Amino acid sequence: MRYCYLILLLPYYVLAAEPSQQRQQDLDNMLKHDCGSCHGLPPKGGLGPSLMPEALAGKSDDFLLQTIQQGRPGTAMPPWQNFLNKEETLWLIKLLRQR
Amino acid sequence: MKSLLKALFLSQLIWCNGVAQAEPRASGDLGLVIEREQGSVQIVNTSKNSALSRITELGDLSHASVVFSRDQRYAYVFGRDGGLSKIDIIQDKLEKRIVQAGNSIGGAISQDGRLIAVSNYTPGGVKIFSADTLEQLADIPAVYGDGQLSKVVGLADATGQRFVFSLFDADEIWIADAKNPREPQIQKFKNIGKQPYDALLTPDGRYYLAGLFGESGLAKLDMWQPEAGVQRVLPDYGKQDEKLPVYKMPHLQGWTNSGNWLFVPAVGQHEVLVIDRNNWQLLKRIPVAGQPVFVTARPDGRQVWINFAFPDNQRVQVLDVKDLSIIKTLEPGKAVLHMEFTPRGEAVWLAVRDDDRVMVYDTETLAETARLPADKPSGIFFASRANQLGL
């Protein structure tokens, strides 16, 4: 929640860059634990599907960005746009693809 | 060199003697703390508020749960990666570990303590093992539609050597009678409601209630007369309200019965629901500080403690059952994932994941009395669960 306020305060050009070191750590933690509660740790799947590189291989960044930002209505995947901006989401996708 | 050897030998001797003379350890006040990131557990003592040991290399414990043998000597840990680990909590050792499926969600121990059942996401189904040897006795694939397998959730032990569980993708509840564990008899209930996501057995073992994710309300099965079928509870609850996105699935085990009332987390709402068990009607909606995950009664039923999903998981609220009102909001730390009461409820242990600690609170003064370091703790399970149906 705290982060939304931070993000609102940041000038836009900062957002266009990679997340800060501290923020990267928070994002990594979030991926492990908050995403992990549905996707597993490592994210080999749980209630949500596997997010391992093999599983994401055929899917474009845009498609995954859309899924994470908006969620998938009618499924248990919630929208994260209030907590993750576009750059942060793309950084997470990069992280997932590199595992 | 000689003297060094002698010294070594002596110290060995002292050490061995020390072990031989150690107090025998009882386990009634012991428990496990799950450390989700490194896949380990700590064995803790709830009388001394201390950690005794750590057992490592238990695989993926990102969603783990634990049941105890009736002699309270062994803890069975169910990991996300299908791992089933049998831990001797008296001798601090891993007795046996198997990987029984690709992806698993929870487990249960039979009424007589001889069988362990595990519910799996992949391959979807339930497997039954000997509690003694972990030998597999039965495999129950959760087949539905034209041959698909459903994820299985909400597995609980019922009286009569039965296991009861829900099929998330198939909208079914099954009862497996395991009197003959190699050939369990299955009874199926279909169209019980959309996407059951977890379930509980009331502490008296009578009602099995599955929470629904895909629609409002709960599905209820009376274990005294399953032939009467599944009934819906609160089917219209919250229909007119806007549902918030759910960042963490509520958990139903540990939901509660206090007298004739059941306390239930509302899915996608900042509310706890109080259901009257006499008529299964809604008695009250209690506004709370976030989307509840665990809604757990103190063993005497006087208080209910509530924790919350992201992004409100730094809070814990205490509800006084006497007048159904929130009496305290605590902020123990970042990401409080689980709460476990000591057997008679004078204290509660909280797992505070992002601050890497477990905190102990006095349930009367609501003040912190101890804290223990733990690596990303997520679940806390005390051996007193051994004697409770449905846990």
GROMACS .gro file of C-alpha atoms in nm:
model
  490
    1MET     CA    1   0.000   0.000   0.000
    2ARG     CA    2   0.281   0.232   0.103
    3TYR     CA    3   0.433   0.195  -0.238
    4CYS     CA    4   0.136   0.337  -0.425
    5TYR     CA    5   0.188   0.666  -0.250
    6LEU     CA    6   0.555   0.656  -0.330
    7ILE     CA    7   0.485   0.586  -0.692
    8LEU     CA    8   0.238   0.870  -0.713
    9LEU     CA    9   0.501   1.104  -0.577
   10LEU     CA   10   0.772   0.996  -0.817
   11PRO     CA   11   0.820   1.196  -1.134
   12TYR     CA   12   0.740   0.993  -1.441
   13TYR     CA   13   1.092   0.977  -1.585
   14VAL     CA   14   1.208   0.786  -1.277
   15LEU     CA   15   0.947   0.521  -1.341
   16ALA     CA   16   1.069   0.463  -1.692
   17ALA     CA   17   1.400   0.340  -1.553
   18GLU     CA   18   1.465   0.006  -1.380
   19PRO     CA   19   1.333  -0.014  -1.025
   20SER     CA   20   1.583   0.098  -0.758
   21GLN     CA   21   1.799  -0.156  -0.582
   22GLN     CA   22   1.578  -0.148  -0.273
   23ARG     CA   23   1.263  -0.178  -0.481
   24GLN     CA   24   1.413  -0.472  -0.671
   25GLN     CA   25   1.459  -0.651  -0.342
   26ASP     CA   26   1.101  -0.579  -0.241
   27LEU     CA   27   0.980  -0.704  -0.579
   28ASP     CA   28   1.183  -1.020  -0.548
   29ASN     CA   29   1.038  -1.076  -0.202
   30MET     CA   30   0.689  -1.012  -0.334
   31LEU     CA   31   0.739  -1.260  -0.617
   32LYS     CA   32   0.861  -1.526  -0.375
   33HIS     CA   33   0.596  -1.480  -0.118
   34ASP     CA   34   0.288  -1.292  -0.236
   35CYS     CA   35   0.284  -1.441  -0.585
   36GLY     CA   36   0.433  -1.757  -0.436
   37SER     CA   37   0.128  -1.819  -0.221
   38CYS     CA   38  -0.057  -1.914  -0.542
   39HIS     CA   39   0.224  -1.992  -0.786
   40GLY     CA   40   0.472  -2.173  -0.557
   41LEU     CA   41   0.832  -2.109  -0.456
   42PRO     CA   42   1.004  -2.158  -0.699
   43PRO     CA   43   0.694  -2.076  -0.905
   44LYS     CA   44   0.636  -2.426  -1.036
   45GLY     CA   45   0.264  -2.387  -0.988
   46GLY     CA   46  -0.003  -2.417  -0.724
   47LEU     CA   47  -0.351  -2.276  -0.750
   48GLY     CA   48  -0.203  -2.064  -1.029
   49PRO     CA   49  -0.001  -2.221  -1.313
   50SER     CA   50   0.377  -2.257  -1.331
   51LEU     CA   51   0.566  -1.935  -1.402
   52MET     CA   52   0.894  -2.112  -1.477
   53PRO     CA   53   1.079  -2.003  -1.795
   54GLU     CA   54   0.960  -2.312  -1.990
   55ALA     CA   55   0.599  -2.236  -1.904
   56LEU     CA   56   0.628  -1.872  -2.011
   57ALA     CA   57   0.839  -1.939  -2.320
   58GLY     CA   58   0.564  -1.908  -2.578
   59LYS     CA   59   0.404  -1.600  -2.418
   60SER     CA   60   0.486  -1.241  -2.504
   61ASP     CA   61   0.586  -0.977  -2.249
   62ASP     CA   62   0.279  -0.778  -2.348
   63PHE     CA   63   0.048  -1.068  -2.278
   64LEU     CA   64   0.204  -1.137  -1.939
   65LEU     CA   65   0.211  -0.766  -1.854
   66GLN     CA   66  -0.159  -0.745  -1.930
   67THR     CA   67  -0.230  -1.054  -1.714
   68ILE     CA   68  -0.033  -0.926  -1.414
   69GLN     CA   69  -0.160  -0.569  -1.436
   70GLN     CA   70  -0.526  -0.650  -1.499
   71GLY     CA   71  -0.557  -0.997  -1.355
   72ARG     CA   72  -0.782  -1.252  -1.523
   73PRO     CA   73  -1.146  -1.191  -1.442
   74GLY     CA   74  -1.333  -1.510  -1.360
   75THR     CA   75  -1.017  -1.678  -1.230
   76ALA     CA   76  -0.823  -1.646  -0.904
   77MET     CA   77  -0.554  -1.426  -1.068
   78PRO     CA   78  -0.600  -1.077  -0.919
   79PRO     CA   79  -0.497  -0.744  -1.080
   80TRP     CA   80  -0.172  -0.596  -0.942
   81GLN     CA   81  -0.181  -0.254  -1.107
   82ASN     CA   82  -0.233  -0.077  -0.775
   83PHE     CA   83   0.090  -0.224  -0.643
   84LEU     CA   84   0.310  -0.266  -0.949
   85ASN     CA   85   0.363  -0.013  -1.226
   86LYS     CA   86   0.443  -0.113  -1.581
   87GLU     CA   87   0.823  -0.101  -1.544
   88GLU     CA   88   0.814  -0.299  -1.222
   89THR     CA   89   0.593  -0.559  -1.384
   90LEU     CA   90   0.827  -0.586  -1.684
   91TRP     CA   91   1.120  -0.622  -1.447
   92LEU     CA   92   0.938  -0.909  -1.272
   93ILE     CA   93   0.869  -1.076  -1.606
   94LYS     CA   94   1.238  -1.046  -1.692
   95LEU     CA   95   1.323  -1.203  -1.357
   96LEU     CA   96   1.082  -1.490  -1.418
   97ARG     CA   97   1.226  -1.559  -1.763
   98GLN     CA   98   1.582  -1.570  -1.626
   99ARG     CA   99   1.534  -1.819  -1.347
  100MET     CA  100   4.945  -3.563   1.992
  101LYS     CA  101   4.870  -3.825   2.247
  102SER     CA  102   4.731  -3.576   2.493
  103LEU     CA  103   4.523  -3.419   2.222
  104LEU     CA  104   4.372  -3.757   2.139
  105LYS     CA  105   4.311  -3.819   2.503
  106ALA     CA  106   4.139  -3.486   2.541
  107LEU     CA  107   3.925  -3.560   2.236
  108PHE     CA  108   3.837  -3.900   2.371
  109LEU     CA  109   3.745  -3.754   2.708
  110SER     CA  110   3.527  -3.484   2.560
  111GLN     CA  111   3.356  -3.749   2.351
  112LEU     CA  112   3.290  -3.951   2.659
  113ILE     CA  113   3.145  -3.654   2.844
  114TRP     CA  114   2.932  -3.569   2.545
  115CYS     CA  115   2.798  -3.924   2.516
  116ASN     CA  116   2.723  -3.936   2.883
  117GLY     CA  117   2.549  -3.603   2.857
  118VAL     CA  118   2.320  -3.743   2.591
  119ALA     CA  119   2.253  -4.064   2.778
  120GLN     CA  120   2.157  -3.873   3.087
  121ALA     CA  121   1.946  -3.607   2.913
  122GLU     CA  122   1.595  -3.563   3.045
  123PRO     CA  123   1.351  -3.764   2.836
  124ARG     CA  124   1.157  -3.516   2.626
  125ALA     CA  125   0.778  -3.505   2.625
  126SER     CA  126   0.607  -3.350   2.325
  127GLY     CA  127   0.268  -3.223   2.446
  128ASP     CA  128   0.393  -2.865   2.451
  129LEU     CA  129   0.601  -2.881   2.135
  130GLY     CA  130   0.526  -2.755   1.790
  131LEU     CA  131   0.668  -2.679   1.447
  132VAL     CA  132   0.735  -2.347   1.280
  133ILE     CA  133   0.756  -2.368   0.902
  134GLU     CA  134   1.032  -2.164   0.738
  135ARG     CA  135   0.897  -2.131   0.388
  136GLU     CA  136   1.187  -1.985   0.196
  137GLN     CA  137   1.460  -2.224   0.297
  138GLY     CA  138   1.233  -2.527   0.329
  139SER     CA  139   1.304  -2.602   0.693
  140VAL     CA  140   1.111  -2.632   1.018
  141GLN     CA  141   1.199  -2.537   1.372
  142ILE     CA  142   1.087  -2.752   1.662
  143VAL     CA  143   0.970  -2.519   1.939
  144ASN     CA  144   0.861  -2.548   2.299
  145THR     CA  145   0.554  -2.346   2.397
  146SER     CA  146   0.606  -2.369   2.773
  147LYS     CA  147   0.952  -2.222   2.750
  148ASN     CA  148   0.899  -2.005   2.443
  149SER     CA  149   1.213  -2.150   2.298
  150ALA     CA  150   1.342  -2.315   1.982
  151LEU     CA  151   1.487  -2.663   2.021
  152SER     CA  152   1.619  -2.752   1.680
  153ARG     CA  153   1.589  -2.706   1.306
  154ILE     CA  154   1.523  -2.976   1.047
  155THR     CA  155   1.637  -2.876   0.699
  156GLU     CA  156   1.602  -2.985   0.337
  157LEU     CA  157   1.231  -3.047   0.339
  158GLY     CA  158   1.181  -2.914  -0.014
  159ASP     CA  159   0.933  -2.644  -0.118
  160LEU     CA  160   0.739  -2.539   0.190
  161SER     CA  161   0.580  -2.234   0.028
  162HIS     CA  162   0.244  -2.382   0.118
  163ALA     CA  163   0.296  -2.632   0.397
  164SER     CA  164   0.082  -2.788   0.664
  165VAL     CA  165   0.138  -3.036   0.943
  166VAL     CA  166  -0.051  -3.311   1.126
  167PHE     CA  167   0.066  -3.502   1.434
  168SER     CA  168   0.057  -3.868   1.527
  169ARG     CA  169  -0.170  -3.943   1.821
  170ASP     CA  170   0.125  -4.019   2.046
  171GLN     CA  171   0.251  -3.671   1.953
  172ARG     CA  172   0.589  -3.808   1.864
  173TYR     CA  173   0.578  -3.758   1.491
  174ALA     CA  174   0.493  -3.458   1.279
  175TYR     CA  175   0.396  -3.514   0.916
  176VAL     CA  176   0.482  -3.215   0.700
  177PHE     CA  177   0.305  -3.172   0.365
  178GLY     CA  178   0.505  -2.956   0.124
  179ARG     CA  179   0.405  -2.783  -0.198
  180ASP     CA  180   0.634  -3.000  -0.407
  181GLY     CA  181   0.452  -3.321  -0.312
  182GLY     CA  182   0.698  -3.391  -0.032
  183LEU     CA  183   0.570  -3.583   0.270
  184SER     CA  184   0.816  -3.572   0.560
  185LYS     CA  185   0.785  -3.763   0.885
  186ILE     CA  186   0.973  -3.587   1.164
  187ASP     CA  187   1.051  -3.734   1.504
  188ILE     CA  188   1.002  -3.430   1.728
  189ILE     CA  189   1.139  -3.609   2.032
  190GLN     CA  190   1.473  -3.690   1.873
  191ASP     CA  191   1.493  -3.390   1.639
  192LYS     CA  192   1.531  -3.599   1.329
  193LEU     CA  193   1.384  -3.656   0.991
  194GLU     CA  194   1.254  -4.012   1.008
  195LYS     CA  195   1.151  -4.047   0.645
  196ARG     CA  196   1.072  -3.832   0.346
  197ILE     CA  197   0.903  -3.920   0.020
  198VAL     CA  198   0.793  -3.713  -0.278
  199GLN     CA  199   0.452  -3.849  -0.358
  200ALA     CA  200   0.321  -3.608  -0.623
  201GLY     CA  201   0.424  -3.310  -0.833
  202ASN     CA  202   0.230  -3.046  -0.649
  203SER     CA  203   0.043  -3.082  -0.329
  204ILE     CA  204  -0.167  -2.871  -0.096
  205GLY     CA  205  -0.244  -3.042   0.234
  206GLY     CA  206  -0.302  -3.354   0.433
  207ALA     CA  207  -0.484  -3.528   0.714
  208ILE     CA  208  -0.438  -3.814   0.958
  209SER     CA  209  -0.708  -4.079   1.006
  210GLN     CA  210  -0.918  -4.114   1.320
  211ASP     CA  211  -0.713  -4.413   1.438
  212GLY     CA  212  -0.384  -4.249   1.347
  213ARG     CA  213  -0.277  -4.526   1.109
  214LEU     CA  214  -0.330  -4.349   0.779
  215ILE     CA  215  -0.201  -4.030   0.626
  216ALA     CA  216  -0.393  -3.880   0.333
  217VAL     CA  217  -0.250  -3.612   0.104
  218SER     CA  218  -0.441  -3.389  -0.134
  219ASN     CA  219  -0.269  -3.303  -0.460
  220TYR     CA  220  -0.297  -3.044  -0.735
  221THR     CA  221  -0.086  -3.245  -0.981
  222PRO     CA  222  -0.177  -3.513  -1.047
  223GLY     CA  223  -0.512  -3.404  -0.902
  224GLY     CA  224  -0.632  -3.646  -0.639
  225VAL     CA  225  -0.575  -3.795  -0.296
  226LYS     CA  226  -0.322  -4.057  -0.194
  227ILE     CA  227  -0.332  -4.263   0.123
  228PHE     CA  228  -0.019  -4.380   0.305
  229SER     CA  229   0.068  -4.590   0.605
  230ALA     CA  230   0.148  -4.347   0.890
  231ASP     CA  231   0.407  -4.592   1.010
  232THR     CA  232   0.612  -4.660   0.697
  233LEU     CA  233   0.479  -4.402   0.446
  234GLU     CA  234   0.409  -4.692   0.210
  235GLN     CA  235   0.142  -4.591  -0.041
  236LEU     CA  236  -0.182  -4.782   0.016
  237ALA     CA  237  -0.425  -4.615  -0.222
  238ASP     CA  238  -0.443  -4.362  -0.503
  239ILE     CA  239  -0.771  -4.179  -0.565
  240PRO     CA  240  -0.746  -3.972  -0.885
  241ALA     CA  241  -0.995  -3.683  -0.881
  242VAL     CA  242  -1.141  -3.764  -1.220
  243TYR     CA  243  -1.425  -3.556  -1.359
  244GLY     CA  244  -1.583  -3.453  -1.692
  245ASP     CA  245  -1.419  -3.650  -1.969
  246GLY     CA  246  -1.119  -3.774  -1.783
  247GLN     CA  247  -0.964  -3.450  -1.653
  248LEU     CA  248  -0.813  -3.442  -1.306
  249SER     CA  249  -0.921  -3.176  -1.060
  250LYS     CA  250  -0.709  -2.999  -0.800
  251VAL     CA  251  -0.808  -3.126  -0.458
  252VAL     CA  252  -0.851  -2.892  -0.160
  253GLY     CA  253  -1.001  -2.892   0.188
  254LEU     CA  254  -0.899  -3.244   0.289
  255ALA     CA  255  -1.014  -3.335   0.641
  256ASP     CA  256  -1.039  -3.648   0.851
  257ALA     CA  257  -1.386  -3.747   0.965
  258THR     CA  258  -1.502  -4.014   1.207
  259GLY     CA  259  -1.531  -4.374   1.086
  260GLN     CA  260  -1.191  -4.372   0.912
  261ARG     CA  261  -1.327  -4.136   0.651
  262PHE     CA  262  -1.152  -3.860   0.460
  263VAL     CA  263  -1.354  -3.583   0.301
  264PHE     CA  264  -1.229  -3.338   0.037
  265SER     CA  265  -1.334  -3.096  -0.237
  266LEU     CA  266  -1.255  -3.081  -0.608
  267PHE     CA  267  -1.174  -2.721  -0.703
  268ASP     CA  268  -1.217  -2.765  -1.078
  269ALA     CA  269  -1.505  -3.010  -1.068
  270ASP     CA  270  -1.736  -2.849  -0.810
  271GLU     CA  271  -1.762  -3.176  -0.618
  272ILE     CA  272  -1.716  -3.306  -0.265
  273TRP     CA  273  -1.601  -3.664  -0.213
  274ILE     CA  274  -1.599  -3.885   0.094
  275ALA     CA  275  -1.347  -4.170   0.099
  276ASP     CA  276  -1.420  -4.441   0.351
  277ALA     CA  277  -1.081  -4.595   0.426
  278LYS     CA  278  -1.180  -4.876   0.660
  279ASN     CA  279  -1.014  -5.094   0.401
  280PRO     CA  280  -0.731  -4.853   0.319
  281ARG     CA  281  -0.619  -5.038   0.009
  282GLU     CA  282  -0.967  -5.011  -0.138
  283PRO     CA  283  -1.130  -4.695  -0.016
  284GLN     CA  284  -1.502  -4.658  -0.096
  285ILE     CA  285  -1.584  -4.327  -0.260
  286GLN     CA  286  -1.908  -4.134  -0.231
  287LYS     CA  287  -1.941  -3.832  -0.462
  288PHE     CA  288  -2.152  -3.517  -0.433
  289LYS     CA  289  -2.180  -3.315  -0.753
  290ASN     CA  290  -2.270  -2.953  -0.831
  291ILE     CA  291  -2.196  -2.843  -0.479
  292GLY     CA  292  -2.116  -2.485  -0.592
  293LYS     CA  293  -1.849  -2.320  -0.805
  294GLN     CA  294  -1.480  -2.361  -0.719
  295PRO     CA  295  -1.462  -2.483  -0.361
  296TYR     CA  296  -1.125  -2.341  -0.249
  297ASP     CA  297  -1.087  -2.478   0.104
  298ALA     CA  298  -1.299  -2.642   0.369
  299LEU     CA  299  -1.323  -2.724   0.734
  300LEU     CA  300  -1.472  -2.979   0.960
  301THR     CA  301  -1.645  -2.836   1.267
  302PRO     CA  302  -1.451  -2.938   1.578
  303ASP     CA  303  -1.722  -3.187   1.678
  304GLY     CA  304  -1.674  -3.355   1.342
  305ARG     CA  305  -2.033  -3.311   1.236
  306TYR     CA  306  -2.030  -3.060   0.952
  307TYR     CA  307  -1.797  -3.030   0.656
  308LEU     CA  308  -1.814  -2.683   0.508
  309ALA     CA  309  -1.648  -2.585   0.181
  310GLY     CA  310  -1.597  -2.218   0.096
  311LEU     CA  311  -1.679  -2.124  -0.264
  312PHE     CA  312  -1.461  -1.895  -0.472
  313GLY     CA  313  -1.668  -1.891  -0.790
  314GLU     CA  314  -1.993  -1.789  -0.625
  315SER     CA  315  -2.137  -1.671  -0.296
  316GLY     CA  316  -2.170  -1.883   0.013
  317LEU     CA  317  -2.059  -2.223   0.136
  318ALA     CA  318  -2.145  -2.586   0.072
  319LYS     CA  319  -2.238  -2.787   0.379
  320LEU     CA  320  -2.235  -3.162   0.425
  321ASP     CA  321  -2.369  -3.323   0.742
  322MET     CA  322  -2.127  -3.606   0.819
  323TRP     CA  323  -2.388  -3.768   1.044
  324GLN     CA  324  -2.613  -3.814   0.742
  325PRO     CA  325  -2.423  -3.757   0.419
  326GLU     CA  326  -2.708  -3.925   0.232
  327ALA     CA  327  -2.907  -3.604   0.294
  328GLY     CA  328  -2.672  -3.438   0.042
  329VAL     CA  329  -2.500  -3.103   0.021
  330GLN     CA  330  -2.685  -2.789   0.121
  331ARG     CA  331  -2.593  -2.432   0.043
  332VAL     CA  332  -2.530  -2.183   0.323
  333LEU     CA  333  -2.562  -1.805   0.264
  334PRO     CA  334  -2.614  -1.844  -0.111
  335ASP     CA  335  -2.704  -1.479  -0.153
  336TYR     CA  336  -2.443  -1.334   0.073
  337GLY     CA  337  -2.273  -1.023  -0.064
  338LYS     CA  338  -2.417  -1.063  -0.413
  339GLN     CA  339  -2.502  -0.696  -0.442
  340ASP     CA  340  -2.161  -0.584  -0.311
  341GLU     CA  341  -1.863  -0.522  -0.530
  342LYS     CA  342  -1.610  -0.802  -0.486
  343LEU     CA  343  -1.253  -0.691  -0.430
  344PRO     CA  344  -0.971  -0.880  -0.594
  345VAL     CA  345  -0.841  -1.157  -0.369
  346TYR     CA  346  -0.464  -1.147  -0.313
  347LYS     CA  347  -0.455  -1.451  -0.094
  348MET     CA  348  -0.704  -1.731  -0.063
  349PRO     CA  349  -0.870  -1.738   0.277
  350HIS     CA  350  -0.803  -2.049   0.478
  351LEU     CA  351  -1.084  -2.231   0.639
  352GLN     CA  352  -0.911  -2.478   0.860
  353GLY     CA  353  -0.900  -2.303   1.189
  354TRP     CA  354  -1.225  -2.131   1.126
  355THR     CA  355  -1.430  -2.141   1.407
  356ASN     CA  356  -1.688  -2.257   1.620
  357SER     CA  357  -1.758  -2.072   1.933
  358GLY     CA  358  -2.070  -2.199   2.103
  359ASN     CA  359  -2.335  -2.204   1.835
  360TRP     CA  360  -2.159  -1.958   1.612
  361LEU     CA  361  -1.928  -2.007   1.321
  362PHE     CA  362  -1.685  -1.732   1.224
  363VAL     CA  363  -1.603  -1.726   0.855
  364PRO     CA  364  -1.382  -1.505   0.637
  365ALA     CA  365  -1.583  -1.334   0.364
  366VAL     CA  366  -1.417  -1.386   0.024
  367GLY     CA  367  -1.324  -1.057  -0.141
  368GLN     CA  368  -1.467  -0.845   0.139
  369HIS     CA  369  -1.329  -0.676   0.447
  370GLU     CA  370  -1.562  -0.871   0.669
  371VAL     CA  371  -1.594  -1.165   0.902
  372LEU     CA  372  -1.930  -1.339   0.889
  373VAL     CA  373  -2.097  -1.486   1.193
  374ILE     CA  374  -2.326  -1.779   1.112
  375ASP     CA  375  -2.574  -1.921   1.359
  376ARG     CA  376  -2.534  -2.297   1.357
  377ASN     CA  377  -2.893  -2.353   1.468
  378ASN     CA  378  -3.049  -2.225   1.149
  379TRP     CA  379  -2.744  -2.160   0.924
  380GLN     CA  380  -2.846  -1.798   0.883
  381LEU     CA  381  -2.621  -1.495   0.889
  382LEU     CA  382  -2.619  -1.343   1.235
  383LYS     CA  383  -2.380  -1.056   1.175
  384ARG     CA  384  -2.127  -0.911   0.933
  385ILE     CA  385  -1.832  -0.768   1.122
  386PRO     CA  386  -1.621  -0.508   0.937
  387VAL     CA  387  -1.248  -0.577   0.975
  388ALA     CA  388  -0.915  -0.424   0.870
  389GLY     CA  389  -0.866  -0.614   0.543
  390GLN     CA  390  -0.958  -0.937   0.368
  391PRO     CA  391  -0.941  -1.201   0.638
  392VAL     CA  392  -0.724  -1.508   0.579
  393PHE     CA  393  -0.740  -1.697   0.907
  394VAL     CA  394  -1.028  -1.646   1.149
  395THR     CA  395  -0.924  -1.852   1.449
  396ALA     CA  396  -1.095  -1.891   1.785
  397ARG     CA  397  -0.906  -1.918   2.109
  398PRO     CA  398  -0.967  -2.272   2.239
  399ASP     CA  399  -1.224  -2.148   2.494
  400GLY     CA  400  -1.408  -1.960   2.220
  401ARG     CA  401  -1.404  -1.625   2.395
  402GLN     CA  402  -1.181  -1.452   2.140
  403VAL     CA  403  -1.137  -1.479   1.766
  404TRP     CA  404  -0.808  -1.363   1.612
  405ILE     CA  405  -0.802  -1.252   1.251
  406ASN     CA  406  -0.513  -1.196   1.008
  407PHE     CA  407  -0.530  -1.047   0.661
  408ALA     CA  408  -0.429  -1.084   0.299
  409PHE     CA  409  -0.182  -0.859   0.119
  410PRO     CA  410  -0.174  -0.554   0.138
  411ASP     CA  411  -0.312  -0.548   0.493
  412ASN     CA  412  -0.109  -0.836   0.629
  413GLN     CA  413   0.082  -0.627   0.884
  414ARG     CA  414  -0.231  -0.627   1.100
  415VAL     CA  415  -0.401  -0.867   1.335
  416GLN     CA  416  -0.738  -0.802   1.496
  417VAL     CA  417  -0.891  -0.948   1.807
  418LEU     CA  418  -1.265  -0.997   1.827
  419ASP     CA  419  -1.440  -1.038   2.160
  420VAL     CA  420  -1.708  -1.301   2.111
  421LYS     CA  421  -1.902  -1.178   2.414
  422ASP     CA  422  -2.033  -0.876   2.226
  423LEU     CA  423  -1.910  -0.955   1.875
  424SER     CA  424  -1.689  -0.650   1.849
  425ILE     CA  425  -1.327  -0.587   1.757
  426ILE     CA  426  -1.142  -0.494   2.074
  427LYS     CA  427  -0.789  -0.453   1.945
  428THR     CA  428  -0.589  -0.399   1.629
  429LEU     CA  429  -0.228  -0.510   1.659
  430GLU     CA  430   0.060  -0.439   1.421
  431PRO     CA  431   0.306  -0.714   1.507
  432GLY     CA  432   0.524  -0.667   1.198
  433LYS     CA  433   0.540  -0.713   0.821
  434ALA     CA  434   0.330  -0.998   0.679
  435VAL     CA  435   0.165  -1.192   0.960
  436LEU     CA  436   0.088  -1.523   0.792
  437HIS     CA  437  -0.043  -1.751   1.062
  438MET     CA  438  -0.161  -1.774   1.422
  439GLU     CA  439  -0.162  -2.072   1.656
  440PHE     CA  440  -0.296  -2.090   2.011
  441THR     CA  441  -0.132  -2.284   2.291
  442PRO     CA  442  -0.349  -2.581   2.395
  443ARG     CA  443  -0.554  -2.389   2.651
  444GLY     CA  444  -0.521  -2.054   2.484
  445GLU     CA  445  -0.333  -1.834   2.731
  446ALA     CA  446  -0.094  -1.743   2.451
  447VAL     CA  447  -0.096  -1.714   2.074
  448TRP     CA  448   0.203  -1.745   1.841
  449LEU     CA  449   0.221  -1.534   1.527
  450ALA     CA  450   0.438  -1.599   1.221
  451VAL     CA  451   0.572  -1.263   1.097
  452ARG     CA  452   0.723  -1.353   0.763
  453ASP     CA  453   0.898  -1.039   0.640
  454ASP     CA  454   1.046  -0.955   0.980
  455ASP     CA  455   1.185  -1.307   1.016
  456ARG     CA  456   1.039  -1.372   1.357
  457VAL     CA  457   0.774  -1.552   1.555
  458MET     CA  458   0.596  -1.346   1.821
  459VAL     CA  459   0.413  -1.468   2.126
  460TYR     CA  460   0.123  -1.267   2.273
  461ASP     CA  461  -0.059  -1.303   2.600
  462THR     CA  462  -0.425  -1.336   2.501
  463GLU     CA  463  -0.551  -1.162   2.813
  464THR     CA  464  -0.330  -0.854   2.820
  465LEU     CA  465  -0.285  -0.862   2.439
  466ALA     CA  466   0.078  -0.770   2.499
  467GLU     CA  467   0.384  -0.931   2.343
  468THR     CA  468   0.561  -1.171   2.578
  469ALA     CA  469   0.836  -1.321   2.362
  470ARG     CA  470   0.986  -1.328   2.018
  471LEU     CA  471   1.197  -1.591   1.845
  472PRO     CA  472   1.402  -1.555   1.530
  473ALA     CA  473   1.277  -1.761   1.236
  474ASP     CA  474   1.359  -1.751   0.867
  475LYS     CA  475   1.051  -1.632   0.673
  476PRO     CA  476   0.811  -1.819   0.901
  477SER     CA  477   0.477  -1.902   0.744
  478GLY     CA  478   0.293  -2.162   0.948
  479ILE     CA  479   0.287  -2.265   1.315
  480PHE     CA  480   0.149  -2.602   1.424
  481PHE     CA  481   0.135  -2.730   1.781
  482ALA     CA  482   0.130  -3.096   1.879
  483SER     CA  483  -0.200  -3.052   2.062
  484ARG     CA  484  -0.360  -3.076   1.717
  485ALA     CA  485  -0.299  -3.451   1.747
  486ASN     CA  486  -0.619  -3.488   1.945
  487GLN     CA  487  -0.850  -3.275   1.738
  488LEU     CA  488  -1.074  -3.402   1.462
  489GLY     CA  489  -1.036  -3.219   1.135
  490LEU     CA  490  -0.690  -3.080   1.211
   0.00000   0.00000   0.00000
